[in-house]
mmCIF file of C-alpha atoms in Angstrom:
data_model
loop_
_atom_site.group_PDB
_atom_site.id
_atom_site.type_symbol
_atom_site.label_atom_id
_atom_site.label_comp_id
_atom_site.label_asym_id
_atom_site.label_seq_id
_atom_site.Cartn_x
_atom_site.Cartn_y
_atom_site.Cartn_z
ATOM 1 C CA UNK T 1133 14.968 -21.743 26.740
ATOM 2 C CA UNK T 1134 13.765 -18.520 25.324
ATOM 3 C CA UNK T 1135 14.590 -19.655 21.411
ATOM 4 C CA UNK T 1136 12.704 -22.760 21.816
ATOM 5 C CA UNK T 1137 9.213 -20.619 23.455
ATOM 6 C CA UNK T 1138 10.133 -18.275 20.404
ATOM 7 C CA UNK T 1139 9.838 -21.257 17.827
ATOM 8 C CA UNK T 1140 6.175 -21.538 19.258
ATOM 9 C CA UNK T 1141 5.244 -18.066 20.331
ATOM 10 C CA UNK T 1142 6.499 -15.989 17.177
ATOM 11 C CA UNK T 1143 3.508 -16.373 14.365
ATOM 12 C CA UNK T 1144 4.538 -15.069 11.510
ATOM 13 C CA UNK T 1145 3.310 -14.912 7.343
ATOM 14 C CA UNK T 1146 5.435 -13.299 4.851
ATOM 15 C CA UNK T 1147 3.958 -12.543 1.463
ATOM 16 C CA UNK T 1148 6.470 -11.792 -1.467
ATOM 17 C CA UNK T 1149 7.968 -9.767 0.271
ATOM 18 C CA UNK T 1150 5.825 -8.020 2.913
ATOM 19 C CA UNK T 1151 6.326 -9.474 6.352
ATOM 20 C CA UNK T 1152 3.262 -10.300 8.931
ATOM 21 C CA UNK T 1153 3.965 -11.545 12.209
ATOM 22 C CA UNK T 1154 4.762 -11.288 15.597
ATOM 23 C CA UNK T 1155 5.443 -13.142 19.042
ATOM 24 C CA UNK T 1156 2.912 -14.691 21.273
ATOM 25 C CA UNK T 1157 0.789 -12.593 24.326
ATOM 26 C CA UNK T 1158 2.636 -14.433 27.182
ATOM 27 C CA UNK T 1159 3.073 -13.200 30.411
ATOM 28 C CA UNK T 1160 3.940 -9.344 31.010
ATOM 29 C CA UNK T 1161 4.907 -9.987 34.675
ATOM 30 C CA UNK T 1162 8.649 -9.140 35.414
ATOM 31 C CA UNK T 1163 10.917 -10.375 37.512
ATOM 32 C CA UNK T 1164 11.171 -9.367 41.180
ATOM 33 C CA UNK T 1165 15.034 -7.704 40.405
ATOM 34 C CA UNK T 1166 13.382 -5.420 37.587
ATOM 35 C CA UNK T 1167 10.155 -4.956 39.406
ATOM 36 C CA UNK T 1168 11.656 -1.865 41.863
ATOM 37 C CA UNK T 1169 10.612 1.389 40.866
ATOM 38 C CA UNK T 1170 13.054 3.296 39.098
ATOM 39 C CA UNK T 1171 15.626 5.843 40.650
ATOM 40 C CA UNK T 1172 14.301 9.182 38.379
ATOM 41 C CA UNK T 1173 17.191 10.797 37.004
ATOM 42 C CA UNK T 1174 17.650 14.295 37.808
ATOM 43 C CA UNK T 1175 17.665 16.834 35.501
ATOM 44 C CA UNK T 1176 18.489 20.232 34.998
ATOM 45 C CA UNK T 1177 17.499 22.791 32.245
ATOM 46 C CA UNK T 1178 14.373 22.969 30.205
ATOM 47 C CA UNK T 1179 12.843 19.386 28.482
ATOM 48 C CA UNK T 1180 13.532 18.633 25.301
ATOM 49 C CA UNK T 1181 11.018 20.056 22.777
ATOM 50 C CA UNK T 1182 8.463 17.733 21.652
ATOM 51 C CA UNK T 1183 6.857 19.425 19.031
ATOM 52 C CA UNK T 1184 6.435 16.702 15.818
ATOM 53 C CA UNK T 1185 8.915 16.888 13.420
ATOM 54 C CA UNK T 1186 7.138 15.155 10.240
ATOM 55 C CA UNK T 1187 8.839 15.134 6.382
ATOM 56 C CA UNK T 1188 6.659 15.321 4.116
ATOM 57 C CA UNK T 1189 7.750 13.490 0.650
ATOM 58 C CA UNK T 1190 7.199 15.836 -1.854
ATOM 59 C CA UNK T 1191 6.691 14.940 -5.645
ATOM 60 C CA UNK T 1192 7.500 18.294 -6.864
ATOM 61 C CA UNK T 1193 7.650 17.143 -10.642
ATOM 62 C CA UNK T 1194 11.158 18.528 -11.203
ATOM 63 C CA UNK T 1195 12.288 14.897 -12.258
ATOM 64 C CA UNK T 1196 9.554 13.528 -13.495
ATOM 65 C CA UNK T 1197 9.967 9.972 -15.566
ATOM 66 C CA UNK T 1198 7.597 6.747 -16.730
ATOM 67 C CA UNK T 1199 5.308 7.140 -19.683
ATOM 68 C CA UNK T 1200 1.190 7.628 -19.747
ATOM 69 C CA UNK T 1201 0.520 5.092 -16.921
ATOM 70 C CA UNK T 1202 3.457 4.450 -15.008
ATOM 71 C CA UNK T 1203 4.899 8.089 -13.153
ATOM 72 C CA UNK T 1204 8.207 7.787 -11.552
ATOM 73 C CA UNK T 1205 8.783 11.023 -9.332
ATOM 74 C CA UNK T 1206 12.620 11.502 -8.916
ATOM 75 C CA UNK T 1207 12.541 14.916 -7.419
ATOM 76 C CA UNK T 1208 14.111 13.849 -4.368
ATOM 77 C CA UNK T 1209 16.466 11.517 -3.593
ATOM 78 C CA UNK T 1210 19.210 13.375 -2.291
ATOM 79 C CA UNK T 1211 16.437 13.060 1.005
ATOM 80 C CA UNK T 1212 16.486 9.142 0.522
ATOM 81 C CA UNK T 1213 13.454 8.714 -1.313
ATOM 82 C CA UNK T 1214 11.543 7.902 -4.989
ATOM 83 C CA UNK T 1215 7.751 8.937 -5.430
ATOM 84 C CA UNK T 1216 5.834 6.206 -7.511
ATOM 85 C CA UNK T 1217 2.366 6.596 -8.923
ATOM 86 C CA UNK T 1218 0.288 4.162 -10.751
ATOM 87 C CA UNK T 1219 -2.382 4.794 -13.378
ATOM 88 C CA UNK T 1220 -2.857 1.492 -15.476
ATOM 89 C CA UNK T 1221 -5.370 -1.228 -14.991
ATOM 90 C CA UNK T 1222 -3.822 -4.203 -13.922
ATOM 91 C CA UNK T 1223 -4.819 -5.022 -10.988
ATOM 92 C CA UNK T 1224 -1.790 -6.705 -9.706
ATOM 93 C CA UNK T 1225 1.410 -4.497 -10.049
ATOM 94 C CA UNK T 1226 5.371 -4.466 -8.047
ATOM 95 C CA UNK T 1227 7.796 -2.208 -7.483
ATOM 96 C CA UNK T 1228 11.173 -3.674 -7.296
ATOM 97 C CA UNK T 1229 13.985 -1.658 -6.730
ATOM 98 C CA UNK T 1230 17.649 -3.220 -6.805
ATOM 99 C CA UNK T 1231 20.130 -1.275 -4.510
ATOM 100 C CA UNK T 1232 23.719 -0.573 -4.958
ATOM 101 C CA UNK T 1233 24.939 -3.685 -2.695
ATOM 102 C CA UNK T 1234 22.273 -5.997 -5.259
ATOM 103 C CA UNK T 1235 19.599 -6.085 -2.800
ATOM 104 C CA UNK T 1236 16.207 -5.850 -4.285
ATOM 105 C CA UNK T 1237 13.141 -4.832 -2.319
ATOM 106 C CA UNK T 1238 9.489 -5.584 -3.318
ATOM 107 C CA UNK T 1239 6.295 -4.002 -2.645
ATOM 108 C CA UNK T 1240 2.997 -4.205 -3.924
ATOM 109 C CA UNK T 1241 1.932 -0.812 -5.576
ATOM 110 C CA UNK T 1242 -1.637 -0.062 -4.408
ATOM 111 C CA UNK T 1243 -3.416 1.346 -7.328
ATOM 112 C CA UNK T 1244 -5.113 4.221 -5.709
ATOM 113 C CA UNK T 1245 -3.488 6.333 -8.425
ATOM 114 C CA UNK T 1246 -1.780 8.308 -5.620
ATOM 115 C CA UNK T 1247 1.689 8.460 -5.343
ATOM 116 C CA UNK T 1248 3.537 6.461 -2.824
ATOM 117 C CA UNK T 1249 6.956 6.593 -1.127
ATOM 118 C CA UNK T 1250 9.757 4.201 -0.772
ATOM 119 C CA UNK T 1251 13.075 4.532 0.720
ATOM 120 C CA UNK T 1252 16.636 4.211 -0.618
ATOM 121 C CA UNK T 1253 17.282 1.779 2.508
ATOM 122 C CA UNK T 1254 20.689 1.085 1.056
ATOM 123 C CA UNK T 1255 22.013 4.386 1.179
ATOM 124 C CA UNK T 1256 23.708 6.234 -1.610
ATOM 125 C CA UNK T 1257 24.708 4.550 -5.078
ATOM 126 C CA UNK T 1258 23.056 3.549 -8.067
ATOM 127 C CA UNK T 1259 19.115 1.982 -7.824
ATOM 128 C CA UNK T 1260 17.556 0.238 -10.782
ATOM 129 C CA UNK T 1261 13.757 0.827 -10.100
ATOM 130 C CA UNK T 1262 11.511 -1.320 -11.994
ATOM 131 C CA UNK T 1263 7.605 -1.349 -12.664
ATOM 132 C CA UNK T 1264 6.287 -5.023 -12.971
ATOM 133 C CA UNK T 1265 2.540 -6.301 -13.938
ATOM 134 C CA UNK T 1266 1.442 -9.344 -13.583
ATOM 135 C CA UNK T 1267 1.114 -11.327 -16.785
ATOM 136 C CA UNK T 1268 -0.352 -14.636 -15.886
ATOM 137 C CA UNK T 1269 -0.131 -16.697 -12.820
ATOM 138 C CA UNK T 1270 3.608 -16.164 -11.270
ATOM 139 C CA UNK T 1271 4.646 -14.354 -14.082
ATOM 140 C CA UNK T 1272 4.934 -10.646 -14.155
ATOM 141 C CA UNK T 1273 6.515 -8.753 -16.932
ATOM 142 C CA UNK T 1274 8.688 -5.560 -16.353
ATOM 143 C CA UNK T 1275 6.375 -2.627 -17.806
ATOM 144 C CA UNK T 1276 9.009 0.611 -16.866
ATOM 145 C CA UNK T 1277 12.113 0.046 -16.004
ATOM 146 C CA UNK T 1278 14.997 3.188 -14.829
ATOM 147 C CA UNK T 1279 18.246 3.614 -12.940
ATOM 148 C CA UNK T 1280 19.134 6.966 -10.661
ATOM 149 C CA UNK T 1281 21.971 8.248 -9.433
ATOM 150 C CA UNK T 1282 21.321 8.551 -5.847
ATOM 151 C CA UNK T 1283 23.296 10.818 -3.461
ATOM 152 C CA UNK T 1284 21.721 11.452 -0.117
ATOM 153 C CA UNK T 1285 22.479 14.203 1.702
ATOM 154 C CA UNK T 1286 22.115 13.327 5.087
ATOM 155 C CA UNK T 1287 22.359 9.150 5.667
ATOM 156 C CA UNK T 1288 19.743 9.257 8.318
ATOM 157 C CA UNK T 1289 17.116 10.916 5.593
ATOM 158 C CA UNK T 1290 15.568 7.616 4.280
ATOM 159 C CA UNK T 1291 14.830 6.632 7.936
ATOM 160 C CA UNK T 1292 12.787 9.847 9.029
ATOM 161 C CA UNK T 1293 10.623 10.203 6.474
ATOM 162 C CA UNK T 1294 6.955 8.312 6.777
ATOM 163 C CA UNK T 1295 6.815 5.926 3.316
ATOM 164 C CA UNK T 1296 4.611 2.810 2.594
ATOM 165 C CA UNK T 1297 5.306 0.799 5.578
ATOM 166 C CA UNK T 1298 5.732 3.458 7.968
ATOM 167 C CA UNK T 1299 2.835 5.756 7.187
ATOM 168 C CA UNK T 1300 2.073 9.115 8.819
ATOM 169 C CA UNK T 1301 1.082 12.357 8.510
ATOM 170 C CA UNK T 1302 1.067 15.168 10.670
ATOM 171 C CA UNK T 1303 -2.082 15.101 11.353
ATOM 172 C CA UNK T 1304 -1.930 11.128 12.357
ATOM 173 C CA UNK T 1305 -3.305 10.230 15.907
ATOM 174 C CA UNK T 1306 0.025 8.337 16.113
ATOM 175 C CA UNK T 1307 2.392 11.254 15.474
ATOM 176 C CA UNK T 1308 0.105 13.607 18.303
ATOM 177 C CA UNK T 1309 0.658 10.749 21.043
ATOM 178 C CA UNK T 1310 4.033 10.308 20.195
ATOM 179 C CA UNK T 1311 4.088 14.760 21.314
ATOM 180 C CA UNK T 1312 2.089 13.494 24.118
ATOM 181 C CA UNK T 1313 4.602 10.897 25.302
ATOM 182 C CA UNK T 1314 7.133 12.581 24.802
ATOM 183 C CA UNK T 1315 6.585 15.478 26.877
ATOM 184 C CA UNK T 1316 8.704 16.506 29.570
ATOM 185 C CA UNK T 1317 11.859 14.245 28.520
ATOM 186 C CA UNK T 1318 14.920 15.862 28.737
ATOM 187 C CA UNK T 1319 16.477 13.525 26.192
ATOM 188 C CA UNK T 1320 15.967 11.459 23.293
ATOM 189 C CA UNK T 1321 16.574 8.524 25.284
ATOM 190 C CA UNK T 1322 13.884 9.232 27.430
ATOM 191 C CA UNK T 1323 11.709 9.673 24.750
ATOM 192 C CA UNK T 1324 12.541 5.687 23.441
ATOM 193 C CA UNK T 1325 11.948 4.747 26.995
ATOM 194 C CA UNK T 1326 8.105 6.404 26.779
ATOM 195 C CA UNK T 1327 7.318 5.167 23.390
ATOM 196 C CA UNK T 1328 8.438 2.008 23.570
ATOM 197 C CA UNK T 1329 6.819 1.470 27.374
ATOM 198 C CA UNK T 1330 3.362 2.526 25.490
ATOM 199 C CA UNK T 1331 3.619 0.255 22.765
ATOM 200 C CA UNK T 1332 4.859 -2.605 24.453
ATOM 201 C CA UNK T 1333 2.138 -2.366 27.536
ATOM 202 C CA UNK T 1334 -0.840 -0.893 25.667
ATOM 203 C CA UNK T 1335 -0.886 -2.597 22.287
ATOM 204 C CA UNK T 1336 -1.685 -6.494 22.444
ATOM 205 C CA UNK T 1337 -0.861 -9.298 20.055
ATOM 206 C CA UNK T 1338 -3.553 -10.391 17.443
ATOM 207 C CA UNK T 1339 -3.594 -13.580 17.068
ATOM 208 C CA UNK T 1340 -6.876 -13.533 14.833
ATOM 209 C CA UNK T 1341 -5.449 -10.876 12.617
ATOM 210 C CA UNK T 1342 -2.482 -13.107 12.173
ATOM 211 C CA UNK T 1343 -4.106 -16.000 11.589
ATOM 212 C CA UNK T 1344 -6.571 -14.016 8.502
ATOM 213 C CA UNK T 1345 -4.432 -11.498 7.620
ATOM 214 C CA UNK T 1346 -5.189 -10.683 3.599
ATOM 215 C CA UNK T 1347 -2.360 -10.434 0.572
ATOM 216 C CA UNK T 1348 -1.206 -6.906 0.358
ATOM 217 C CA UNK T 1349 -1.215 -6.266 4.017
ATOM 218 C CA UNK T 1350 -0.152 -2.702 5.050
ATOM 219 C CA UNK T 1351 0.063 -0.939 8.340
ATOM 220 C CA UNK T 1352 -2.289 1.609 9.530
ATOM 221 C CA UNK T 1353 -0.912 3.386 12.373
ATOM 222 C CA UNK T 1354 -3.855 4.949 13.965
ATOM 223 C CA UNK T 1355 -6.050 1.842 13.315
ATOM 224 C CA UNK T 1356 -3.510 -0.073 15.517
ATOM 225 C CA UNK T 1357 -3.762 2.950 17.740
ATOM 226 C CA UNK T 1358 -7.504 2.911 17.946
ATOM 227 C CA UNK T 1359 -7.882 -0.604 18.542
ATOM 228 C CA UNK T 1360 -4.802 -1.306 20.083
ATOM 229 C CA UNK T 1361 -4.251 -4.835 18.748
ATOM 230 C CA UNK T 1362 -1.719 -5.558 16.144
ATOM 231 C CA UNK T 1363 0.923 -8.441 14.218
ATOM 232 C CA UNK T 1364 4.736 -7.415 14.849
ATOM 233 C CA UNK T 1365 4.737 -5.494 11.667
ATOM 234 C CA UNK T 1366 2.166 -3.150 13.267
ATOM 235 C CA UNK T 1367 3.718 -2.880 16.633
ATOM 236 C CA UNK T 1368 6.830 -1.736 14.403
ATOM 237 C CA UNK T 1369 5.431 0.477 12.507
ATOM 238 C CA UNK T 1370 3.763 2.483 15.511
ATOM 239 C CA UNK T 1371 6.533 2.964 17.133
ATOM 240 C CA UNK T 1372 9.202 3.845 14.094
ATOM 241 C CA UNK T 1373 6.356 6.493 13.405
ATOM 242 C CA UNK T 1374 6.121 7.753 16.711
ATOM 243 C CA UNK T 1375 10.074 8.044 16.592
ATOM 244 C CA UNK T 1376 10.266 9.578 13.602
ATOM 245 C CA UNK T 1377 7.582 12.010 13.919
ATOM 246 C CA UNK T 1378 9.778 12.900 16.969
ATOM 247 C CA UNK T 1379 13.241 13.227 14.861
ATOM 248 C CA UNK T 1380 14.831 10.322 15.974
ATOM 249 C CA UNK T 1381 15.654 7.766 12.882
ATOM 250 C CA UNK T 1382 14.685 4.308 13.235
ATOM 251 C CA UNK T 1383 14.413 1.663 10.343
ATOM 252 C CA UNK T 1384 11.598 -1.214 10.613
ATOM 253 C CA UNK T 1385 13.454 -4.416 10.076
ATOM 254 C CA UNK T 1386 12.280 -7.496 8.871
ATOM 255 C CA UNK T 1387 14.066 -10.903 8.605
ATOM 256 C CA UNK T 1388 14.551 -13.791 10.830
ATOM 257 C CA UNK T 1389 14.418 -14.234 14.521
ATOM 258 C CA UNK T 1390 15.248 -17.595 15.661
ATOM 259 C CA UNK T 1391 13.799 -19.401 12.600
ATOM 260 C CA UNK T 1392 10.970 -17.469 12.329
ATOM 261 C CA UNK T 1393 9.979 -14.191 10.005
ATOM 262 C CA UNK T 1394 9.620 -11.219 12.160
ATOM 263 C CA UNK T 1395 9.696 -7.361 12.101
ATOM 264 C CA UNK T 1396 10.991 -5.295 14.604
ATOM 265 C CA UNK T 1397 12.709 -1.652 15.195
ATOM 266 C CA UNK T 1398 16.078 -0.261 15.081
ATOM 267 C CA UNK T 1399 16.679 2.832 16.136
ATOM 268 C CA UNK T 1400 19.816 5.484 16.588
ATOM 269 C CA UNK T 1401 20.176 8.098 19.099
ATOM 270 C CA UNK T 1402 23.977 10.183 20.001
ATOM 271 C CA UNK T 1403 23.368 9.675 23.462
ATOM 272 C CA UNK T 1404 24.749 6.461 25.539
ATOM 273 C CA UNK T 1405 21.700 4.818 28.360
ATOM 274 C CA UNK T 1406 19.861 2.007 28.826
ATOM 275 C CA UNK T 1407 15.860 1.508 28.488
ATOM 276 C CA UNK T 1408 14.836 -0.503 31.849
ATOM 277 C CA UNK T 1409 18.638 -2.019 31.968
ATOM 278 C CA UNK T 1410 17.446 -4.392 28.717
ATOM 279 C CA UNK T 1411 18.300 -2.213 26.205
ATOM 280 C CA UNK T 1412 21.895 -0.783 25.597
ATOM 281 C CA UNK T 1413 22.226 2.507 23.245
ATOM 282 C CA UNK T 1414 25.940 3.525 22.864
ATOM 283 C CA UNK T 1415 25.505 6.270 20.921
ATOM 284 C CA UNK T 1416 27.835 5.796 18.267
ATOM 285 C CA UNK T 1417 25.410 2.781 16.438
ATOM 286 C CA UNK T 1418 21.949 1.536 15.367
ATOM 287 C CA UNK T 1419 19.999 -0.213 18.410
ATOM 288 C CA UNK T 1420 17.576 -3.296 17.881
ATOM 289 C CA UNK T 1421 14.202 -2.962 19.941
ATOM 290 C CA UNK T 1422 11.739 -5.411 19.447
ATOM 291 C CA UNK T 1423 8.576 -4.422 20.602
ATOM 292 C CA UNK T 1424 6.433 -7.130 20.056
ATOM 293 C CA UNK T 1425 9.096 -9.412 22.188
ATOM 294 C CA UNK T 1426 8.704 -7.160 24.921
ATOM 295 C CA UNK T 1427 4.986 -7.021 24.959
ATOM 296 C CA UNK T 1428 4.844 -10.770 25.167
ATOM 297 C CA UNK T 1429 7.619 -11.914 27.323
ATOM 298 C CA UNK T 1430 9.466 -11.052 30.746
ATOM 299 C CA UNK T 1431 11.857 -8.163 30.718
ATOM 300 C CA UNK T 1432 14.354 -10.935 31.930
ATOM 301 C CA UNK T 1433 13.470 -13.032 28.894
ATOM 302 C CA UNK T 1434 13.563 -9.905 26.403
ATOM 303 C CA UNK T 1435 17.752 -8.974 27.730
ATOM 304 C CA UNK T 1436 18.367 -12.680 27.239
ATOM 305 C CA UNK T 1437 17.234 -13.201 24.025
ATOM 306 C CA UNK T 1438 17.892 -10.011 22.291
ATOM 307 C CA UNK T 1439 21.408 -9.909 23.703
ATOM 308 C CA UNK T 1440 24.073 -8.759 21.326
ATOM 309 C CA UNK T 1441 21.520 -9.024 18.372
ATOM 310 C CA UNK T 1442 22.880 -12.446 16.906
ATOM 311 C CA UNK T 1443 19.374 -13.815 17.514
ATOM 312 C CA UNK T 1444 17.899 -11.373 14.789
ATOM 313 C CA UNK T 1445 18.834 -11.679 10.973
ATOM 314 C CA UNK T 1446 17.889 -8.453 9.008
ATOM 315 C CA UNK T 1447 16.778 -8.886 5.247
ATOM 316 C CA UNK T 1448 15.521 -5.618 4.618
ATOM 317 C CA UNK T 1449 15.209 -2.167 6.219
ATOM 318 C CA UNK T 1450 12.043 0.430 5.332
#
């Protein structure tokens, strides 16, 4: 059964938070009924233009708050998004910040003394966003504290811009393949289909990554890229960048497959298709992909498991 190989094959580490894992490397062979070459659709009128379409965050100072070590850049959330920089000295500092449904979400601020970006996953409402640093052993102690008023403009917004766990630029090698893959598709669809054929065949599990991954772990797109290895939560992020960069939102998910922690992709598209007859997009809802799955496993084993979704539990959306 594929849930059982999962409870083996899926290695997975979740740190306060911050999800690292991913499935085994098993066999990429498929079966002999989705082994036929593909009937190419035919098309008529120009491709789709593939020309990146990367949001920058912006932390334009217009709503600026914190005090002399904590700076809370507020300029922006009607695009689904809080700036946060970091000037203090302890060396272990959170972010939490509680959505409107109660949810809270936790990351670990770097302390570059940059600012960094983090979505309003849970759409529009009010956000408590709270500064934390640690105080001694388990204990941190809230050192800024805020709530916003968050109306977002356009629901998709939090899920197109790059932000700590999907990180990108437009000058990343990651946005300029994700041009280069999707060139001459006619629809978004196709572009999926590309992308997600890329990661799933060209990037292989790390299993030694997994097994000495550090505290604090973040993706790095092109680093993944460049050595094409990765854990799930870098085969997620690659691709939600590569979709993103190409205006198509997609959230990386984490929370449970089977029993195990796990990260994968949803993404949404207006168009109805299928991606190798695994994948159903109806265009009217968000559509799981897990790319990690699918670079380990059968395409007959991926449409079983995945199925309707009831397999995957989401916990949190970036």
């Amino acid at each position: 059964m594929i849930h059982k190989k999962l409870s083996f094959a899926l290695l997975f580490l979740f740190v306060t938070g911050i999800l690292l894992c991913g499935c085994s490397d098993g066999s990429k062979e498929l079966p002999e009924e989705f082994a036929a070459p593909k009937q190419q659709p035919v098309h008529s009128g120009s491709p789709r233009d593939n020309t990146p379409k990367v949001l920058t965050p912006t932390a334009s100072g217009d709503t600026v708050l914190g005090n002399d070590t904590i700076i809370v850049d507020a300029s922006h959330t009607e695009s689904g998004y809080v700036m946060v920089r970091y000037l203090g000295s302890n060396d272990k500092v959170k972010l939490r910040i509680t959505g409107p449904d109660g949810s809270e979400y936790i990351y670990l601020l770097s302390g570059s003394g940059e600012y960094e970006t983090f979505p309003f996953s849970c759409g529009s409402g009010s956000y408590q966003v709270q500064i934390l640093e640690h105080a001694d052993q388990d204990m941190y102690a809230v050192a800024y504290s805020t709530d916003l008023s968050v109306s977002i403009q356009d629901e998709f917004s939090p899920f197109l811009y790059p932000n700590q766990y999907v990180n990108f630029t437009e000058t990343s090698r990651t946005v300029s393949k994700g041009s280069e893959l999707a060139e001459n598709s006619y629809s978004d669809l196709e572009v999926i289909e590309h992308i997600y054929h890329y990661v799933t065949e060209e990037i292989s599990y790390d299993t030694e990554k997994a097994e000495n991954v550090s505290y604090g772990y973040l993706p790095v797109v092109d680093e993944t890229l460049r050595s094409k290895k990765g854990i799930c939560f870098d085969y997620a992020a690659v691709m939600s960048a590569m979709l993103r960069s190409q205006g198509i939102p997609t959230k990386l998910e984490v929370g449970y497959s089977g029993e195990a922690y796990h990260a994968w992709i949803s993404t949404y598209i207006k168009e109805s298709g299928w991606v190798d007859n695994i994948i159903q997009f109806d265009g009217n809802s968000w559509t799981l992909m897990d790319p990690t799955l699918a670079a380990g496993n059968s395409a007959d084993s991926v449409k079983k498991y995945i199925g309707d979704g009831s397999n995957y539990i989401v916990k949190y959306s970036y």
